[in-house]
C-alpha cells in the first residue's frame, strides 16, 4: 500500500511558512539598530544662557518645551515679536506688555537670524 502524506499542508507550504517565519524573526530583531535611535542634542533641552534667559524661561516654557523655541528657523526680531504676541494673545501666555521687548531681544539675539 502506498504511504499517504498525513500532513494537512504540503511540503512546499511548510517550506514557505518556515521561510516567512525566519524572515519575520530576522527583521524583528535586526530593525532596532543604534543608528535608528534619535537622541536630542543637549542644547535643545534648555534655553541658552544670557540676559533675558530667566524671563524667557518664566514666560515661555510653561506650556511647551524649549524645543519649540530652539528648533525654529532663525527668525528675525519682527518674526519673534509676532510669535511672542501670538503666544500672549492667542494662547494666553502670561506676558505683560512690559515683558515683550525683553523677550524679543533675548529671542532675536539667541535664536535670531544672526545668532549662531
Ligand atoms: C499659555 C501657553 C503657552 C505659553 C506660555 C507659550 N506658548 Fe508657545 N505655543 C503654545 C501653543 C498652544 C503652541 C502651538 C502648539 C502646536 O501647534 O502644537 C505654541 C507654539 C509655539 C511655537 C511654534 C510656532 C508657532 O507659532 O506655533 C513657538 C516658536 C513658540 N510657541 C514660542 C513661544 C515663546 C517664545 C513663548 C514665550 C514668549 C511661548 N511660546 C509661550 C502655547 C504657549
Tab-separated table of C-alpha atoms and ligand atoms in Angstrom:
chain	number	residue	atom	x	y	z
A	1	UNK	CA	0.000	0.000	0.000
A	2	UNK	CA	1.257	3.477	-0.894
A	3	UNK	CA	2.231	5.712	2.073
A	4	UNK	CA	-0.069	8.701	2.396
A	5	UNK	CA	1.017	12.177	3.327
A	6	UNK	CA	-0.665	12.754	6.708
A	7	UNK	CA	0.276	16.423	6.884
A	8	UNK	CA	-2.502	18.952	6.273
A	9	UNK	CA	-0.094	21.290	4.467
A	10	UNK	CA	2.049	20.093	1.623
A	11	UNK	CA	5.813	20.136	1.906
A	12	UNK	CA	6.048	23.288	-0.188
A	13	UNK	CA	3.583	25.151	2.039
A	14	UNK	CA	5.604	24.157	5.114
A	15	UNK	CA	8.783	25.365	3.470
A	16	UNK	CA	7.154	28.680	2.552
A	17	UNK	CA	5.861	29.066	6.110
A	18	UNK	CA	9.310	28.389	7.541
A	19	UNK	CA	10.833	30.970	5.205
A	20	UNK	CA	8.258	33.594	6.205
A	21	UNK	CA	8.777	32.856	9.906
A	22	UNK	CA	12.552	33.129	9.516
A	23	UNK	CA	12.192	36.439	7.637
A	24	UNK	CA	9.859	37.914	10.286
A	25	UNK	CA	12.224	36.788	13.043
A	26	UNK	CA	15.213	38.264	11.221
A	27	UNK	CA	13.631	41.666	10.700
A	28	UNK	CA	12.069	41.872	14.147
A	29	UNK	CA	15.499	41.544	15.726
A	30	UNK	CA	17.522	43.399	13.104
A	31	UNK	CA	15.448	46.581	12.707
A	32	UNK	CA	16.304	48.257	16.045
A	33	UNK	CA	19.788	49.433	15.266
A	34	UNK	CA	21.813	52.046	17.087
A	35	UNK	CA	21.571	54.499	14.198
A	36	UNK	CA	17.757	54.364	14.353
A	37	UNK	CA	17.687	55.752	17.874
A	38	UNK	CA	17.234	59.511	17.969
A	39	UNK	CA	18.781	61.432	20.838
A	40	UNK	CA	18.061	65.140	21.150
A	41	UNK	CA	21.193	67.241	21.082
A	42	UNK	CA	21.748	68.686	24.575
A	43	UNK	CA	21.446	72.328	23.512
A	44	UNK	CA	17.739	71.864	22.807
A	45	UNK	CA	16.991	70.869	26.397
A	46	UNK	CA	17.493	74.302	27.960
A	47	UNK	CA	17.484	77.881	26.747
A	48	UNK	CA	20.836	79.467	26.004
A	49	UNK	CA	22.064	81.500	28.960
A	50	UNK	CA	22.272	85.268	28.712
A	51	UNK	CA	20.371	88.446	29.518
A	52	UNK	CA	16.649	87.688	29.406
A	53	UNK	CA	17.027	83.903	29.717
A	54	UNK	CA	15.364	83.834	33.150
A	55	UNK	CA	12.401	85.898	31.959
A	56	UNK	CA	12.046	83.739	28.840
A	57	UNK	CA	12.156	80.577	30.944
A	58	UNK	CA	9.487	82.005	33.213
A	59	UNK	CA	7.183	83.148	30.391
A	60	UNK	CA	7.795	80.673	27.585
A	61	UNK	CA	8.336	77.200	28.995
A	62	UNK	CA	5.021	76.826	30.826
A	63	UNK	CA	3.068	75.133	28.064
A	64	UNK	CA	5.680	73.569	25.823
A	65	UNK	CA	9.322	72.624	25.926
A	66	UNK	CA	12.286	74.761	24.986
A	67	UNK	CA	12.494	72.792	21.739
A	68	UNK	CA	9.579	74.773	20.335
A	69	UNK	CA	11.843	77.803	20.504
A	70	UNK	CA	15.278	76.323	19.855
A	71	UNK	CA	14.296	74.243	16.830
A	72	UNK	CA	12.657	77.099	14.933
A	73	UNK	CA	14.376	78.519	11.883
A	74	UNK	CA	16.466	81.569	12.845
A	75	UNK	CA	13.738	84.223	12.871
A	76	UNK	CA	14.088	87.983	12.580
A	77	UNK	CA	13.258	90.203	15.579
A	78	UNK	CA	9.961	91.104	13.904
A	79	UNK	CA	9.069	87.443	13.447
A	80	UNK	CA	9.965	86.692	17.081
A	81	UNK	CA	7.797	89.595	18.182
A	82	UNK	CA	4.928	88.103	16.198
A	83	UNK	CA	5.486	84.766	17.959
A	84	UNK	CA	5.548	86.405	21.418
A	85	UNK	CA	2.399	88.434	20.698
A	86	UNK	CA	0.666	85.311	19.318
A	87	UNK	CA	1.574	83.275	22.426
A	88	UNK	CA	0.111	86.011	24.589
A	89	UNK	CA	-2.950	86.952	22.526
A	90	UNK	CA	-3.970	83.555	21.109
A	91	UNK	CA	-2.737	81.060	23.676
A	92	UNK	CA	-2.962	83.155	26.855
A	93	UNK	CA	0.723	83.177	27.812
A	94	UNK	CA	1.123	85.337	30.950
A	95	UNK	CA	3.146	88.069	29.251
A	96	UNK	CA	2.722	91.723	30.214
A	97	UNK	CA	3.302	94.465	27.624
A	98	UNK	CA	6.451	95.404	29.565
A	99	UNK	CA	7.896	91.887	29.038
A	100	UNK	CA	7.585	91.910	25.277
A	101	UNK	CA	10.684	93.915	24.337
A	102	UNK	CA	12.939	91.971	26.717
A	103	UNK	CA	11.622	88.639	25.418
A	104	UNK	CA	12.045	89.678	21.786
A	105	UNK	CA	15.578	90.975	22.478
A	106	UNK	CA	16.564	87.686	24.079
A	107	UNK	CA	14.964	85.549	21.361
A	108	UNK	CA	16.367	87.586	18.465
A	109	UNK	CA	19.838	87.653	19.994
A	110	UNK	CA	19.999	83.942	20.844
A	111	UNK	CA	17.683	82.345	18.275
A	112	UNK	CA	17.560	85.079	15.645
A	113	UNK	CA	18.844	85.361	12.128
A	114	UNK	CA	22.307	86.480	13.293
A	115	UNK	CA	22.593	84.001	16.203
A	116	UNK	CA	24.961	81.026	15.993
B	1	LIG	C1	-0.121	79.524	27.528
B	1	LIG	C2	0.688	78.520	26.896
B	1	LIG	C3	1.903	78.972	26.119
B	1	LIG	C4	2.932	79.786	26.549
B	1	LIG	C5	3.138	80.368	27.935
B	1	LIG	C6	3.821	79.935	25.415
B	1	LIG	N1	3.374	79.206	24.354
B	1	LIG	FE1	4.339	78.924	22.574
B	1	LIG	N2	2.864	77.703	21.959
B	1	LIG	C7	1.711	77.426	22.661
B	1	LIG	C8	0.851	76.612	21.842
B	1	LIG	C9	-0.519	76.075	22.254
B	1	LIG	C10	1.529	76.426	20.624
B	1	LIG	C11	1.044	75.659	19.410
B	1	LIG	C12	1.336	74.229	19.662
B	1	LIG	C13	1.093	73.416	18.444
B	1	LIG	O1	0.644	73.925	17.423
B	1	LIG	O2	1.365	72.210	18.545
B	1	LIG	C14	2.796	77.109	20.736
B	1	LIG	C15	3.763	77.121	19.760
B	1	LIG	C16	4.930	77.836	19.804
B	1	LIG	C17	5.916	77.919	18.739
B	1	LIG	C18	5.843	77.154	17.433
B	1	LIG	C19	5.492	78.035	16.290
B	1	LIG	C20	4.104	78.607	16.371
B	1	LIG	O3	3.999	79.839	16.194
B	1	LIG	O4	3.137	77.854	16.616
B	1	LIG	C21	6.897	78.762	19.149
B	1	LIG	C22	8.130	79.207	18.394
B	1	LIG	C23	6.534	79.209	20.479
B	1	LIG	N3	5.353	78.619	20.849
B	1	LIG	C24	7.275	80.098	21.215
B	1	LIG	C25	6.896	80.600	22.441
B	1	LIG	C26	7.588	81.660	23.136
B	1	LIG	C27	8.816	82.391	22.624
B	1	LIG	C28	6.923	81.865	24.315
B	1	LIG	C29	7.203	82.928	25.342
B	1	LIG	C30	7.148	84.297	24.848
B	1	LIG	C31	5.817	80.896	24.366
B	1	LIG	N4	5.831	80.162	23.202
B	1	LIG	C32	4.942	80.749	25.434
B	1	LIG	C33	1.423	77.799	23.945
B	1	LIG	C34	2.201	78.609	24.737
